[in-house]
mmCIF file of C-alpha atoms in Angstrom:
data_model
loop_
_atom_site.group_PDB
_atom_site.id
_atom_site.type_symbol
_atom_site.label_atom_id
_atom_site.label_comp_id
_atom_site.label_asym_id
_atom_site.label_seq_id
_atom_site.Cartn_x
_atom_site.Cartn_y
_atom_site.Cartn_z
ATOM 1 C CA GLY A 14 0.000 0.000 0.000
ATOM 2 C CA LYS A 15 3.006 2.363 0.061
ATOM 3 C CA THR A 16 2.775 3.423 -3.580
ATOM 4 C CA VAL A 17 -1.014 3.695 -3.481
ATOM 5 C CA LEU A 18 -0.788 5.921 -0.405
ATOM 6 C CA THR A 19 1.844 8.090 -2.078
ATOM 7 C CA LYS A 20 -0.303 8.478 -5.197
ATOM 8 C CA LEU A 21 -3.323 9.393 -3.093
ATOM 9 C CA ILE A 22 -1.347 12.133 -1.351
ATOM 10 C CA ALA A 23 0.022 13.338 -4.696
ATOM 11 C CA THR A 24 -3.580 13.493 -6.059
ATOM 12 C CA LEU A 25 -2.633 11.082 -8.871
ATOM 13 C CA THR A 26 -5.449 8.729 -7.910
ATOM 14 C CA GLU A 27 -8.698 9.134 -6.007
ATOM 15 C CA PRO A 28 -9.641 7.170 -2.867
ATOM 16 C CA SER A 29 -12.241 4.429 -3.322
ATOM 17 C CA ALA A 30 -13.472 5.184 0.187
ATOM 18 C CA GLY A 31 -12.738 7.712 2.883
ATOM 19 C CA ARG A 32 -11.078 11.093 2.436
ATOM 20 C CA VAL A 33 -7.495 12.297 1.989
ATOM 21 C CA GLU A 34 -6.380 15.716 3.202
ATOM 22 C CA VAL A 35 -3.049 17.347 2.352
ATOM 23 C CA PHE A 36 -2.168 20.732 3.898
ATOM 24 C CA GLY A 37 -5.738 20.720 5.219
ATOM 25 C CA LEU A 38 -7.086 20.575 1.648
ATOM 26 C CA ASP A 39 -9.239 17.856 0.108
ATOM 27 C CA ALA A 40 -7.100 15.754 -2.245
ATOM 28 C CA VAL A 41 -9.937 15.386 -4.768
ATOM 29 C CA ARG A 42 -11.597 18.801 -4.718
ATOM 30 C CA ASP A 43 -8.394 20.836 -4.252
ATOM 31 C CA ALA A 44 -5.990 18.679 -6.281
ATOM 32 C CA ARG A 45 -4.541 21.551 -8.334
ATOM 33 C CA ALA A 46 -3.724 23.633 -5.238
ATOM 34 C CA ILE A 47 -2.038 20.627 -3.585
ATOM 35 C CA ARG A 48 0.082 19.695 -6.616
ATOM 36 C CA GLY A 49 1.674 23.123 -6.679
ATOM 37 C CA ARG A 50 3.016 22.619 -3.163
ATOM 38 C CA LEU A 51 4.653 19.186 -3.445
ATOM 39 C CA GLY A 52 7.331 17.281 -5.352
ATOM 40 C CA MET A 53 7.534 13.550 -6.025
ATOM 41 C CA THR A 54 9.883 10.862 -7.295
ATOM 42 C CA THR A 55 9.220 7.175 -7.901
ATOM 43 C CA ALA A 56 11.420 4.115 -8.298
ATOM 44 C CA ASP A 57 10.591 3.826 -12.004
ATOM 45 C CA GLU A 58 10.881 7.376 -13.341
ATOM 46 C CA ARG A 59 9.733 7.720 -16.968
ATOM 47 C CA CYS A 60 9.343 11.473 -17.162
ATOM 48 C CA PHE A 61 12.605 12.452 -18.866
ATOM 49 C CA TYR A 62 13.460 12.850 -22.536
ATOM 50 C CA TRP A 63 16.288 10.431 -23.279
ATOM 51 C CA ARG A 64 17.905 12.536 -26.028
ATOM 52 C CA LEU A 65 18.003 15.668 -23.872
ATOM 53 C CA THR A 66 20.608 16.373 -21.210
ATOM 54 C CA PRO A 67 19.808 16.670 -17.500
ATOM 55 C CA ARG A 68 20.113 20.441 -17.817
ATOM 56 C CA GLN A 69 17.721 20.570 -20.778
ATOM 57 C CA ASN A 70 15.224 18.281 -19.055
ATOM 58 C CA LEU A 71 15.205 20.463 -15.959
ATOM 59 C CA HIS A 72 14.804 23.630 -18.051
ATOM 60 C CA PHE A 73 11.743 22.044 -19.651
ATOM 61 C CA TYR A 74 10.156 21.296 -16.278
ATOM 62 C CA ALA A 75 11.151 24.680 -14.881
ATOM 63 C CA ARG A 76 9.083 26.371 -17.590
ATOM 64 C CA LEU A 77 6.136 24.080 -16.788
ATOM 65 C CA TYR A 78 6.408 25.153 -13.145
ATOM 66 C CA GLY A 79 6.290 28.796 -14.231
ATOM 67 C CA TRP A 80 9.928 29.827 -13.821
ATOM 68 C CA ASP A 81 11.019 32.476 -16.317
ATOM 69 C CA ARG A 82 14.100 31.836 -18.425
ATOM 70 C CA ARG A 83 16.593 33.717 -16.238
ATOM 71 C CA SER A 84 15.394 32.643 -12.774
ATOM 72 C CA GLY A 85 14.736 29.123 -14.062
ATOM 73 C CA SER A 86 18.312 28.867 -15.305
ATOM 74 C CA ARG A 87 19.635 29.868 -11.887
ATOM 75 C CA ARG A 88 17.302 27.376 -10.209
ATOM 76 C CA VAL A 89 18.414 24.560 -12.511
ATOM 77 C CA ASP A 90 22.111 25.293 -11.935
ATOM 78 C CA ASP A 91 21.531 25.358 -8.178
ATOM 79 C CA LEU A 92 19.723 22.018 -8.188
ATOM 80 C CA LEU A 93 22.295 20.318 -10.417
ATOM 81 C CA ALA A 94 24.954 21.325 -7.905
ATOM 82 C CA ARG A 95 22.770 20.308 -4.979
ATOM 83 C CA VAL A 96 22.386 16.737 -6.264
ATOM 84 C CA ASP A 97 26.023 16.503 -7.476
ATOM 85 C CA LEU A 98 25.124 16.321 -11.169
ATOM 86 C CA THR A 99 26.960 19.387 -12.487
ATOM 87 C CA GLY A 100 29.683 17.218 -14.044
ATOM 88 C CA ASN A 101 27.074 15.173 -15.962
ATOM 89 C CA ALA A 102 24.639 17.989 -16.679
ATOM 90 C CA ASP A 103 25.322 18.158 -20.421
ATOM 91 C CA ARG A 104 25.421 14.473 -21.297
ATOM 92 C CA PRO A 105 22.375 12.839 -22.947
ATOM 93 C CA TYR A 106 20.040 11.396 -20.333
ATOM 94 C CA ARG A 107 20.256 7.949 -21.965
ATOM 95 C CA THR A 108 23.967 7.718 -21.060
ATOM 96 C CA LEU A 109 23.464 8.326 -17.337
ATOM 97 C CA SER A 110 23.801 5.586 -14.728
ATOM 98 C CA ALA A 111 20.744 4.511 -12.736
ATOM 99 C CA GLY A 112 22.048 6.393 -9.710
ATOM 100 C CA ASN A 113 22.486 9.636 -11.663
ATOM 101 C CA ARG A 114 19.027 9.272 -13.186
ATOM 102 C CA GLN A 115 17.560 9.009 -9.721
ATOM 103 C CA ARG A 116 19.521 12.101 -8.650
ATOM 104 C CA LEU A 117 18.010 13.961 -11.589
ATOM 105 C CA ALA A 118 14.547 12.779 -10.536
ATOM 106 C CA LEU A 119 15.214 14.216 -7.083
ATOM 107 C CA ALA A 120 16.308 17.523 -8.641
ATOM 108 C CA ARG A 121 13.096 17.668 -10.686
ATOM 109 C CA ALA A 122 11.014 16.984 -7.581
ATOM 110 C CA LEU A 123 12.751 19.879 -5.819
ATOM 111 C CA LEU A 124 12.209 22.341 -8.694
ATOM 112 C CA PRO A 125 9.056 23.978 -7.246
ATOM 113 C CA ASP A 126 10.683 24.325 -3.790
ATOM 114 C CA PRO A 127 7.981 22.024 -2.373
ATOM 115 C CA GLU A 128 6.535 22.051 1.112
ATOM 116 C CA LEU A 129 6.179 18.263 0.932
ATOM 117 C CA LEU A 130 8.539 15.885 -0.890
ATOM 118 C CA LEU A 131 7.254 12.386 -1.682
ATOM 119 C CA LEU A 132 9.968 9.773 -2.275
ATOM 120 C CA ASP A 133 8.482 6.425 -3.298
ATOM 121 C CA GLU A 134 11.159 3.708 -2.984
ATOM 122 C CA PRO A 135 13.824 5.892 -4.631
ATOM 123 C CA THR A 136 16.636 3.349 -4.134
ATOM 124 C CA SER A 137 14.836 0.109 -5.012
ATOM 125 C CA ARG A 138 16.467 -0.201 -8.476
ATOM 126 C CA LEU A 139 19.931 0.961 -7.429
ATOM 127 C CA ASP A 140 23.012 -1.071 -6.526
ATOM 128 C CA PRO A 141 24.121 -0.805 -2.862
ATOM 129 C CA GLU A 142 26.762 1.859 -3.525
ATOM 130 C CA ALA A 143 24.434 4.079 -5.574
ATOM 131 C CA ALA A 144 21.662 3.590 -3.005
ATOM 132 C CA ALA A 145 23.991 4.661 -0.185
ATOM 133 C CA ARG A 146 24.982 7.796 -2.130
ATOM 134 C CA LEU A 147 21.346 8.702 -2.754
ATOM 135 C CA ARG A 148 20.445 8.223 0.922
ATOM 136 C CA ALA A 149 23.374 10.440 1.901
ATOM 137 C CA LEU A 150 22.119 13.037 -0.572
ATOM 138 C CA VAL A 151 18.623 12.966 0.923
ATOM 139 C CA ARG A 152 20.027 13.138 4.459
ATOM 140 C CA ASP A 153 22.650 15.842 3.906
ATOM 141 C CA ARG A 154 21.110 17.990 1.156
ATOM 142 C CA VAL A 155 17.353 17.680 1.790
ATOM 143 C CA LEU A 156 16.611 16.694 5.381
ATOM 144 C CA ALA A 157 19.415 18.861 6.765
ATOM 145 C CA ASP A 158 17.994 21.928 5.005
ATOM 146 C CA ARG A 159 14.652 21.533 6.820
ATOM 147 C CA ARG A 160 12.918 23.387 3.988
ATOM 148 C CA CYS A 161 10.252 20.748 3.418
ATOM 149 C CA ALA A 162 8.636 17.722 4.992
ATOM 150 C CA VAL A 163 9.686 14.387 3.462
ATOM 151 C CA LEU A 164 7.533 11.271 3.171
ATOM 152 C CA TYR A 165 9.902 8.381 2.395
ATOM 153 C CA ALA A 166 8.124 5.179 1.335
ATOM 154 C CA THR A 167 10.317 2.072 1.463
ATOM 155 C CA HIS A 168 10.330 -1.598 2.380
ATOM 156 C CA ASP A 169 14.015 -1.353 3.373
ATOM 157 C CA LEU A 170 13.893 -0.817 7.133
ATOM 158 C CA ALA A 171 17.617 -0.039 7.292
ATOM 159 C CA GLU A 172 16.783 3.096 5.276
ATOM 160 C CA VAL A 173 14.082 3.992 7.772
ATOM 161 C CA ASP A 174 16.563 3.561 10.606
ATOM 162 C CA GLU A 175 19.080 5.823 8.848
ATOM 163 C CA LEU A 176 16.787 8.617 7.664
ATOM 164 C CA CYS A 177 13.509 8.759 9.552
ATOM 165 C CA THR A 178 12.439 10.103 12.931
ATOM 166 C CA ARG A 179 8.766 9.154 12.528
ATOM 167 C CA VAL A 180 7.335 6.050 10.890
ATOM 168 C CA ALA A 181 4.001 4.636 9.746
ATOM 169 C CA VAL A 182 3.960 0.844 9.396
ATOM 170 C CA LEU A 183 1.526 -0.526 6.790
ATOM 171 C CA HIS A 184 0.593 -4.207 6.756
ATOM 172 C CA GLN A 185 -2.143 -5.816 4.646
ATOM 173 C CA GLY A 186 -3.866 -2.508 4.063
ATOM 174 C CA ARG A 187 -3.816 -1.404 7.705
ATOM 175 C CA CYS A 188 -1.695 1.172 9.468
ATOM 176 C CA LEU A 189 -0.374 -0.735 12.487
ATOM 177 C CA TRP A 190 1.725 2.099 13.886
ATOM 178 C CA SER A 191 2.165 5.811 13.390
ATOM 179 C CA GLY A 192 4.600 7.702 15.587
ATOM 180 C CA ASP A 193 8.244 8.318 16.325
ATOM 181 C CA VAL A 194 10.808 5.576 15.770
ATOM 182 C CA ALA A 195 12.209 5.809 19.313
ATOM 183 C CA THR A 196 8.814 5.016 20.855
ATOM 184 C CA LEU A 197 8.280 2.137 18.436
ATOM 185 C CA ARG A 198 11.618 0.681 19.508
ATOM 186 C CA ALA A 199 10.833 1.156 23.189
ATOM 187 C CA ARG A 200 7.499 -0.687 22.904
ATOM 188 C CA PHE A 201 8.363 -3.499 20.517
ATOM 189 C CA GLY A 202 12.154 -3.649 20.291
ATOM 190 C CA GLY A 203 13.022 -5.328 23.545
ATOM 191 C CA GLU A 204 16.185 -4.277 25.303
ATOM 192 C CA ALA A 205 19.530 -3.442 23.736
ATOM 193 C CA GLU A 206 22.600 -5.534 24.498
ATOM 194 C CA THR A 207 25.713 -3.674 25.625
ATOM 195 C CA THR A 208 29.252 -5.054 25.616
ATOM 196 C CA LEU A 209 31.810 -3.512 27.989
ATOM 197 C CA THR A 210 35.505 -4.127 27.439
ATOM 198 C CA VAL A 211 37.094 -4.165 30.904
ATOM 199 C CA ARG A 212 40.761 -4.116 31.931
ATOM 200 C CA GLY A 213 42.290 -4.605 35.368
ATOM 201 C CA LEU A 214 39.861 -7.136 36.864
ATOM 202 C CA THR A 215 39.370 -10.884 36.502
ATOM 203 C CA ALA A 216 36.154 -12.555 35.409
ATOM 204 C CA ALA A 217 35.554 -13.714 38.982
ATOM 205 C CA GLN A 218 35.871 -10.128 40.236
ATOM 206 C CA VAL A 219 33.573 -8.651 37.582
ATOM 207 C CA ALA A 220 30.753 -11.230 37.837
ATOM 208 C CA PRO A 221 29.300 -9.989 41.175
ATOM 209 C CA LEU A 222 29.652 -6.339 40.059
ATOM 210 C CA ALA A 223 27.504 -6.808 36.928
ATOM 211 C CA ARG A 224 24.900 -9.328 38.021
ATOM 212 C CA GLY A 225 23.222 -11.175 35.163
ATOM 213 C CA ALA A 226 25.943 -10.261 32.692
ATOM 214 C CA HIS A 227 27.841 -12.773 30.606
ATOM 215 C CA VAL A 228 31.555 -12.405 31.300
ATOM 216 C CA ALA A 229 33.819 -13.981 28.703
ATOM 217 C CA PRO A 230 36.862 -15.739 30.189
ATOM 218 C CA SER A 231 40.255 -14.341 29.307
ATOM 219 C CA ALA A 232 43.967 -14.934 29.767
ATOM 220 C CA PRO A 233 45.630 -13.284 32.760
ATOM 221 C CA GLY A 234 46.148 -9.568 32.140
ATOM 222 C CA ALA A 235 43.870 -9.455 29.068
ATOM 223 C CA THR A 236 40.676 -7.445 28.735
ATOM 224 C CA LEU A 237 37.275 -8.931 29.518
ATOM 225 C CA ALA A 238 34.139 -8.779 27.339
ATOM 226 C CA VAL A 239 31.153 -8.154 29.613
ATOM 227 C CA ARG A 240 27.783 -8.506 27.837
ATOM 228 C CA LEU A 241 24.702 -7.295 29.625
ATOM 229 C CA VAL A 242 21.167 -6.122 28.865
ATOM 230 C CA ALA A 243 20.498 -2.621 30.114
ATOM 231 C CA GLY A 244 17.342 -2.116 32.105
ATOM 232 C CA PRO A 245 14.887 0.774 31.608
ATOM 233 C CA GLY A 246 16.714 4.072 31.308
ATOM 234 C CA GLY A 247 20.083 2.323 31.314
ATOM 235 C CA VAL A 248 20.083 1.897 35.106
ATOM 236 C CA ALA A 249 21.656 -1.573 35.054
ATOM 237 C CA LEU A 250 24.361 -0.419 32.661
ATOM 238 C CA ALA A 251 25.191 2.684 34.697
ATOM 239 C CA SER A 252 25.309 0.666 37.913
ATOM 240 C CA ALA A 253 27.591 -1.960 36.399
ATOM 241 C CA ILE A 254 30.011 0.665 35.045
ATOM 242 C CA ALA A 255 30.086 2.493 38.372
ATOM 243 C CA ALA A 256 30.741 -0.723 40.308
ATOM 244 C CA ILE A 257 33.507 -1.877 37.956
ATOM 245 C CA VAL A 258 35.306 1.478 38.098
ATOM 246 C CA ALA A 259 34.903 1.733 41.887
ATOM 247 C CA ASN A 260 36.597 -1.651 42.288
ATOM 248 C CA GLY A 261 39.642 -0.758 40.223
ATOM 249 C CA GLY A 262 38.486 -1.784 36.761
ATOM 250 C CA GLU A 263 38.974 0.317 33.628
ATOM 251 C CA ILE A 264 36.294 0.575 30.930
ATOM 252 C CA VAL A 265 38.223 0.412 27.657
ATOM 253 C CA ALA A 266 35.192 0.393 25.329
ATOM 254 C CA CYS A 267 31.403 0.368 25.465
ATOM 255 C CA GLN A 268 29.308 -0.772 22.503
ATOM 256 C CA THR A 269 25.519 -1.028 22.383
ATOM 257 C CA GLU A 270 23.704 -3.011 19.702
ATOM 258 C CA ARG A 271 20.099 -2.076 19.031
ATOM 259 C CA VAL A 272 17.556 -4.647 17.919
ATOM 260 C CA PRO A 273 17.256 -4.345 14.095
ATOM 261 C CA LEU A 274 14.163 -2.373 13.056
ATOM 262 C CA GLN A 275 13.092 -5.338 10.926
ATOM 263 C CA LEU A 276 12.673 -7.424 14.108
ATOM 264 C CA VAL A 277 10.930 -4.534 15.846
ATOM 265 C CA CYS A 278 8.340 -4.345 13.046
ATOM 266 C CA ALA A 279 7.973 -8.125 13.057
ATOM 267 C CA ALA A 280 7.099 -7.911 16.762
ATOM 268 C CA LEU A 281 4.618 -5.119 16.001
ATOM 269 C CA ILE A 282 2.917 -7.201 13.303
ATOM 270 C CA ALA A 283 2.806 -10.267 15.560
ATOM 271 C CA ALA A 284 1.146 -8.150 18.258
ATOM 272 C CA GLY A 285 -1.469 -7.010 15.762
ATOM 273 C CA GLY A 286 -0.700 -3.300 15.915
ATOM 274 C CA THR A 287 -0.179 -0.463 18.355
ATOM 275 C CA ARG A 288 0.246 -1.553 21.945
ATOM 276 C CA ALA A 289 -1.125 0.855 24.556
#
């Protein structure tokens, strides 16, 4: 339902039931007013002329958006630089890599300086390296600017973890969760596991100081790996660190591993939705 939802918001399709509001406007009755305030990209962009260059394609869309020749040219140059396409701006579109085509799609979506940017699985057809570059571009050149809201539709939960602060989880046509990612983790993610690397104490000395922790055995004089699950608010972790240091131990490293968001969402789905 991700693409359908995105198209409903973009006023590209009408709801079969219910009502969609964007900016407080009805998505059916006020479609024209809504379209002028948003930008959109999809995974399978087919809106560019293959014989034209990225610069020429953007000039074409700039005129459709109402930019005059001079201001439109400045806008196009700015966006080409913003998405790191200046070096490929005058090559035919058909010669561009998939990653550069998706960058151009992002530039086109940003042309009207939208209040809402809809990104529908923008990395799904990209190789891992190109996908990572596009995510970095969205994070550093779009989200960091805070000039527009971004709705990022994806099935890749690692992307959600990297880019999003709020999430809506759709499953079989239902919205099971809508809220911030931190709260979702707190309710369905279980507890994070922390590993302390300790020097100066033996396993026998550390065990009573970090009750319930798994202490890996080590050779005399080597560091210890102490794995424990922090309680609410990190109280158990803080207590263990304080006790180890107070008894002559040295904390060399501290690493916490969060439960992957994929497992968090699996727990949400198994629970049937939002848990009060």
